[in-house]
């Protein structure tokens, strides 16, 4: 989608080191971290937000959470040392569905 910063990152118009890169999902560090560990997990398909999720996205969302699991293990965040916040789809947010994995100082985050 034009003018979507995450689509530009996914299409490599903006250079970014990916922590995970599959056919359907990428993950990269948040540019302005709100926690010791702050990773964005982003579906490659431009889904605006939660309101745009349809049943056809079931497998994609499973891969998103499998990616979360991998990143949790890689960063030793098992045993509930993390939170996942899902954003997108409004003027206040980057309008491309994304999942924040927040770890470390998680007690400050709810
Ligand atoms: P939200 O839409 O979840 O409110 O905020 C978007 C998030 O994406 C913010 O945490 C912000 O720091 C991050 N972000 C915005 N632009 C970029 C970018 O160009 N690169 C990276 N790595 N993160 C970004
Ligand atoms: Zn997009």
Coordinates of N, CA and C and ligand atoms in Angstrom, one line a residue:
X1 N 0.8 -1.2 0.0 CA 0.0 0.0 0.0 C 0.9 1.3 0.0
X2 N 0.5 2.2 -0.8 CA 1.3 3.5 -0.9 C 1.3 4.2 0.4
X3 N 2.4 4.8 0.7 CA 2.6 5.6 1.9 C 2.4 4.9 3.2
X4 N 2.6 3.6 3.2 CA 2.6 2.8 4.4 C 4.0 2.5 4.8
X5 N 4.5 2.9 5.9 CA 5.9 2.8 6.3 C 6.3 1.3 6.4
X6 N 5.3 0.5 6.9 CA 5.7 -0.9 7.1 C 5.7 -1.7 5.7
X7 N 4.8 -1.3 4.8 CA 4.9 -1.9 3.5 C 6.2 -1.5 2.8
X8 N 6.7 -0.3 3.0 CA 8.0 0.2 2.5 C 9.1 -0.7 3.1
X9 N 9.1 -0.9 4.4 CA 10.1 -1.8 5.0 C 10.0 -3.2 4.4
X10 N 8.8 -3.7 4.3 CA 8.6 -5.1 3.8 C 9.1 -5.2 2.4
X11 N 8.8 -4.2 1.6 CA 9.3 -4.2 0.1 C 10.7 -3.7 0.0
X12 N 11.4 -3.5 1.1 CA 12.8 -3.2 1.1 C 13.1 -1.8 0.5
X13 N 12.1 -0.9 0.4 CA 12.3 0.5 0.0 C 13.0 1.2 1.1
X14 N 12.8 0.8 2.3 CA 13.5 1.3 3.5 C 14.4 0.1 4.0
X15 N 15.7 0.3 4.1 CA 16.5 -0.8 4.6 C 16.3 -1.1 6.0
X16 N 16.2 -2.4 6.4 CA 15.9 -2.8 7.8 C 16.5 -4.2 8.0
X17 N 17.1 -4.4 9.1 CA 17.6 -5.8 9.4 C 16.4 -6.5 10.0
X18 N 16.1 -7.7 9.4 CA 15.0 -8.5 9.8 C 15.5 -9.6 10.8
X19 N 14.8 -9.7 11.9 CA 15.1 -10.8 12.9 C 14.4 -12.1 12.4
X20 N 13.4 -11.9 11.6 CA 12.7 -13.1 11.0 C 12.1 -12.6 9.7
X21 N 12.2 -13.5 8.7 CA 11.7 -13.1 7.4 C 11.2 -14.3 6.6
X22 N 9.9 -14.5 6.5 CA 9.4 -15.7 5.8 C 8.5 -15.2 4.7
X23 N 7.8 -16.1 4.0 CA 7.0 -15.7 2.9 C 5.9 -14.7 3.4
X24 N 5.5 -14.8 4.6 CA 4.3 -14.1 5.1 C 4.5 -13.1 6.2
X25 N 5.6 -13.2 6.9 CA 5.8 -12.4 8.1 C 7.2 -11.9 8.2
X26 N 7.4 -10.7 8.7 CA 8.7 -10.2 9.1 C 8.7 -9.7 10.6
X27 N 9.9 -9.7 11.1 CA 10.0 -9.1 12.5 C 11.3 -8.3 12.5
X28 N 11.2 -7.1 13.2 CA 12.4 -6.2 13.3 C 12.3 -5.4 14.5
X29 N 13.4 -4.9 15.0 CA 13.4 -4.1 16.2 C 12.6 -2.8 16.0
X30 N 11.9 -2.4 17.1 CA 11.2 -1.1 17.0 C 12.2 0.0 17.1
X31 N 12.0 1.0 16.2 CA 13.0 2.1 16.1 C 13.0 3.0 17.4
X32 N 12.0 2.9 18.2 CA 11.9 3.8 19.4 C 11.4 2.9 20.5
X33 N 12.3 2.0 21.1 CA 11.8 1.0 22.0 C 11.2 1.5 23.3
X34 N 10.1 0.8 23.7 CA 9.4 1.1 24.9 C 9.7 0.1 26.0
X35 N 10.5 -0.8 25.7 CA 10.9 -1.9 26.7 C 12.3 -2.4 26.4
X36 N 12.9 -3.1 27.3 CA 14.3 -3.6 27.1 C 14.3 -4.3 25.8
X37 N 13.3 -5.2 25.5 CA 13.2 -5.9 24.2 C 11.9 -5.5 23.6
X38 N 12.0 -4.9 22.4 CA 10.8 -4.4 21.7 C 10.9 -4.7 20.2
X39 N 10.2 -5.8 19.9 CA 10.3 -6.3 18.5 C 8.9 -6.2 17.9
X40 N 8.9 -5.7 16.6 CA 7.6 -5.7 15.9 C 7.5 -6.9 15.0
X41 N 6.4 -7.6 15.0 CA 6.1 -8.7 14.2 C 5.0 -8.3 13.2
X42 N 5.2 -8.3 11.9 CA 4.4 -7.7 11.0 C 4.0 -8.6 9.8
X43 N 2.7 -8.9 9.6 CA 2.3 -9.7 8.4 C 2.7 -8.9 7.1
X44 N 3.2 -9.6 6.1 CA 3.6 -8.9 4.9 C 2.4 -8.4 4.1
X45 N 1.3 -9.1 4.2 CA 0.0 -8.5 3.6 C -0.4 -7.3 4.3
X46 N -0.8 -6.2 3.6 CA -1.3 -5.0 4.2 C -2.7 -5.2 4.7
X47 N -2.8 -5.6 6.0 CA -4.0 -5.7 6.7 C -4.1 -4.5 7.6
X48 N -5.1 -3.6 7.4 CA -5.1 -2.4 8.1 C -5.0 -2.5 9.6
X49 N -5.9 -3.3 10.2 CA -5.9 -3.4 11.7 C -6.8 -4.6 12.0
X50 N -7.1 -4.8 13.3 CA -7.9 -5.9 13.8 C -9.2 -5.9 13.0
X51 N -9.8 -4.8 12.8 CA -11.1 -4.7 12.1 C -11.1 -5.2 10.7
X52 N -9.9 -5.4 10.1 CA -9.8 -5.9 8.8 C -9.4 -7.4 8.7
X53 N -9.3 -8.1 9.9 CA -9.0 -9.5 9.9 C -10.2 -10.3 9.4
X54 N -10.0 -11.3 8.6 CA -11.0 -12.2 8.1 C -10.6 -13.6 8.3
X55 N -11.6 -14.5 8.2 CA -11.3 -15.9 8.5 C -10.1 -16.4 7.6
X56 N -10.0 -15.9 6.4 CA -8.9 -16.3 5.5 C -7.5 -16.0 6.1
X57 N -7.4 -15.2 7.1 CA -6.1 -14.8 7.7 C -5.7 -15.8 8.8
X58 N -6.5 -16.8 9.0 CA -6.2 -17.7 10.2 C -4.8 -18.3 10.2
X59 N -4.4 -18.8 9.0 CA -3.0 -19.4 9.0 C -2.0 -18.4 9.2
X60 N -2.2 -17.2 8.6 CA -1.2 -16.1 8.8 C -1.1 -15.7 10.3
X61 N -2.2 -15.6 11.0 CA -2.2 -15.2 12.4 C -1.5 -16.3 13.2
X62 N -1.7 -17.6 12.8 CA -1.0 -18.6 13.5 C 0.5 -18.5 13.3
X63 N 0.9 -18.1 12.1 CA 2.4 -17.9 11.9 C 2.9 -16.7 12.7
X64 N 2.1 -15.7 12.8 CA 2.5 -14.5 13.6 C 2.8 -15.0 15.0
X65 N 1.9 -15.8 15.6 CA 2.1 -16.2 17.0 C 3.2 -17.3 17.1
X66 N 3.4 -18.1 16.1 CA 4.6 -19.0 16.1 C 5.9 -18.2 16.1
X67 N 5.9 -17.1 15.3 CA 7.0 -16.2 15.3 C 7.2 -15.5 16.7
X68 N 6.2 -15.1 17.3 CA 6.3 -14.6 18.7 C 6.9 -15.6 19.6
X69 N 6.5 -16.9 19.5 CA 7.1 -18.0 20.3 C 8.6 -18.1 20.1
X70 N 9.0 -18.1 18.8 CA 10.4 -18.2 18.5 C 11.2 -17.1 19.1
X71 N 10.7 -15.9 19.0 CA 11.4 -14.7 19.4 C 11.4 -14.7 21.0
X72 N 10.3 -15.1 21.6 CA 10.3 -15.3 23.1 C 11.4 -16.2 23.5
X73 N 11.5 -17.4 22.8 CA 12.6 -18.3 23.2 C 14.0 -17.8 23.0
X74 N 14.2 -17.1 21.8 CA 15.5 -16.6 21.5 C 15.9 -15.5 22.5
X75 N 15.0 -14.8 23.1 CA 15.3 -13.7 24.0 C 15.1 -14.1 25.4
X76 N 14.9 -15.5 25.7 CA 14.8 -16.0 27.0 C 13.6 -15.3 27.8
X77 N 12.5 -15.1 27.2 CA 11.4 -14.4 27.8 C 10.3 -15.4 28.2
X78 N 10.6 -16.7 28.2 CA 9.5 -17.6 28.6 C 9.0 -17.3 30.0
X79 N 8.0 -18.0 30.4 CA 7.4 -17.9 31.8 C 6.8 -16.5 32.0
X80 N 6.2 -16.0 30.9 CA 5.4 -14.8 31.1 C 6.2 -13.5 31.3
X81 N 7.4 -13.5 30.8 CA 8.2 -12.3 30.9 C 8.0 -11.3 29.8
X82 N 6.9 -11.4 29.2 CA 6.7 -10.6 28.0 C 5.2 -10.2 27.9
X83 N 4.9 -9.3 27.0 CA 3.5 -8.9 26.6 C 3.5 -8.7 25.1
X84 N 2.3 -9.0 24.5 CA 2.1 -8.7 23.1 C 1.0 -7.7 23.0
X85 N 1.3 -6.6 22.3 CA 0.3 -5.6 22.1 C 0.0 -5.5 20.5
X86 N -1.3 -5.5 20.2 CA -1.6 -5.5 18.8 C -2.2 -4.2 18.4
X87 N -1.6 -3.6 17.4 CA -2.0 -2.2 16.9 C -2.1 -2.2 15.4
X88 N -2.6 -1.0 15.0 CA -2.8 -0.8 13.5 C -4.2 -0.2 13.3
X89 N -4.4 0.3 12.1 CA -5.8 0.6 11.7 C -6.5 1.8 12.2
X90 N -5.7 2.8 12.7 CA -6.3 4.0 13.1 C -5.3 5.2 12.9
X91 N -5.8 6.4 12.9 CA -4.9 7.5 12.7 C -3.8 7.6 13.8
X92 N -4.0 7.0 14.9 CA -3.0 7.1 16.0 C -1.9 6.1 15.8
X93 N -2.1 5.2 14.9 CA -1.2 4.1 14.8 C -0.7 3.9 13.3
X94 N 0.5 3.3 13.1 CA 0.9 2.9 11.8 C -0.3 2.0 11.2
X95 N -0.9 2.4 10.1 CA -2.1 1.7 9.6 C -1.9 0.4 8.9
X96 N -1.1 -0.5 9.6 CA -0.8 -1.8 9.0 C -0.7 -2.7 10.2
X97 N -1.5 -3.7 10.3 CA -1.6 -4.6 11.5 C -0.2 -5.0 11.9
X98 N 0.1 -4.8 13.2 CA 1.4 -5.2 13.8 C 1.3 -5.6 15.2
X99 N 2.3 -6.4 15.6 CA 2.3 -7.0 17.0 C 3.5 -6.6 17.7
X100 N 3.4 -5.9 18.8 CA 4.6 -5.5 19.5 C 4.9 -6.6 20.5
X101 N 6.1 -7.2 20.5 CA 6.6 -8.1 21.5 C 7.5 -7.2 22.5
X102 N 7.0 -7.1 23.7 CA 7.6 -6.3 24.7 C 8.1 -7.2 25.8
X103 N 9.4 -7.1 26.1 CA 10.0 -8.0 27.1 C 11.0 -7.3 28.0
X104 N 11.3 -7.9 29.1 CA 12.3 -7.4 30.0 C 11.6 -6.6 31.1
X105 N 11.5 -5.3 31.1 CA 10.9 -4.5 32.1 C 9.4 -4.5 31.9
X106 N 8.8 -5.7 31.8 CA 7.4 -5.9 31.4 C 6.4 -5.4 32.5
X107 N 6.9 -5.3 33.7 CA 5.9 -4.9 34.8 C 5.4 -3.5 34.7
X108 N 6.2 -2.7 33.9 CA 5.7 -1.3 33.7 C 4.6 -1.2 32.6
X109 N 4.3 -2.4 32.0 CA 3.5 -2.3 30.8 C 2.1 -2.9 31.0
X110 N 1.6 -3.2 32.1 CA 0.3 -3.8 32.4 C 0.6 -5.2 32.9
Ligands
LIG1 P1 1.8 2.1 16.9 O1 1.1 2.1 15.5 O2 1.9 0.7 17.4 O3 1.2 3.0 17.8 O4 3.3 2.6 16.7 C1 4.1 2.2 15.6 C2 5.4 1.6 16.2 O5 6.2 1.4 15.1 C3 6.1 2.5 17.2 O6 6.5 1.8 18.3 C4 7.3 3.1 16.4 O7 8.4 3.3 17.2 C5 7.5 2.0 15.3 N1 8.0 2.5 14.1 C6 7.5 3.5 13.4 N2 8.2 3.7 12.3 C7 9.2 2.8 12.3 C8 10.3 2.5 11.4 O8 10.5 3.2 10.4 N3 11.2 1.5 11.8 C9 11.0 0.8 12.9 N4 11.9 -0.2 13.2 N5 10.0 1.0 13.8 C10 9.1 2.0 13.4
LIG2 ZN1 1.2 -1.6 4.8

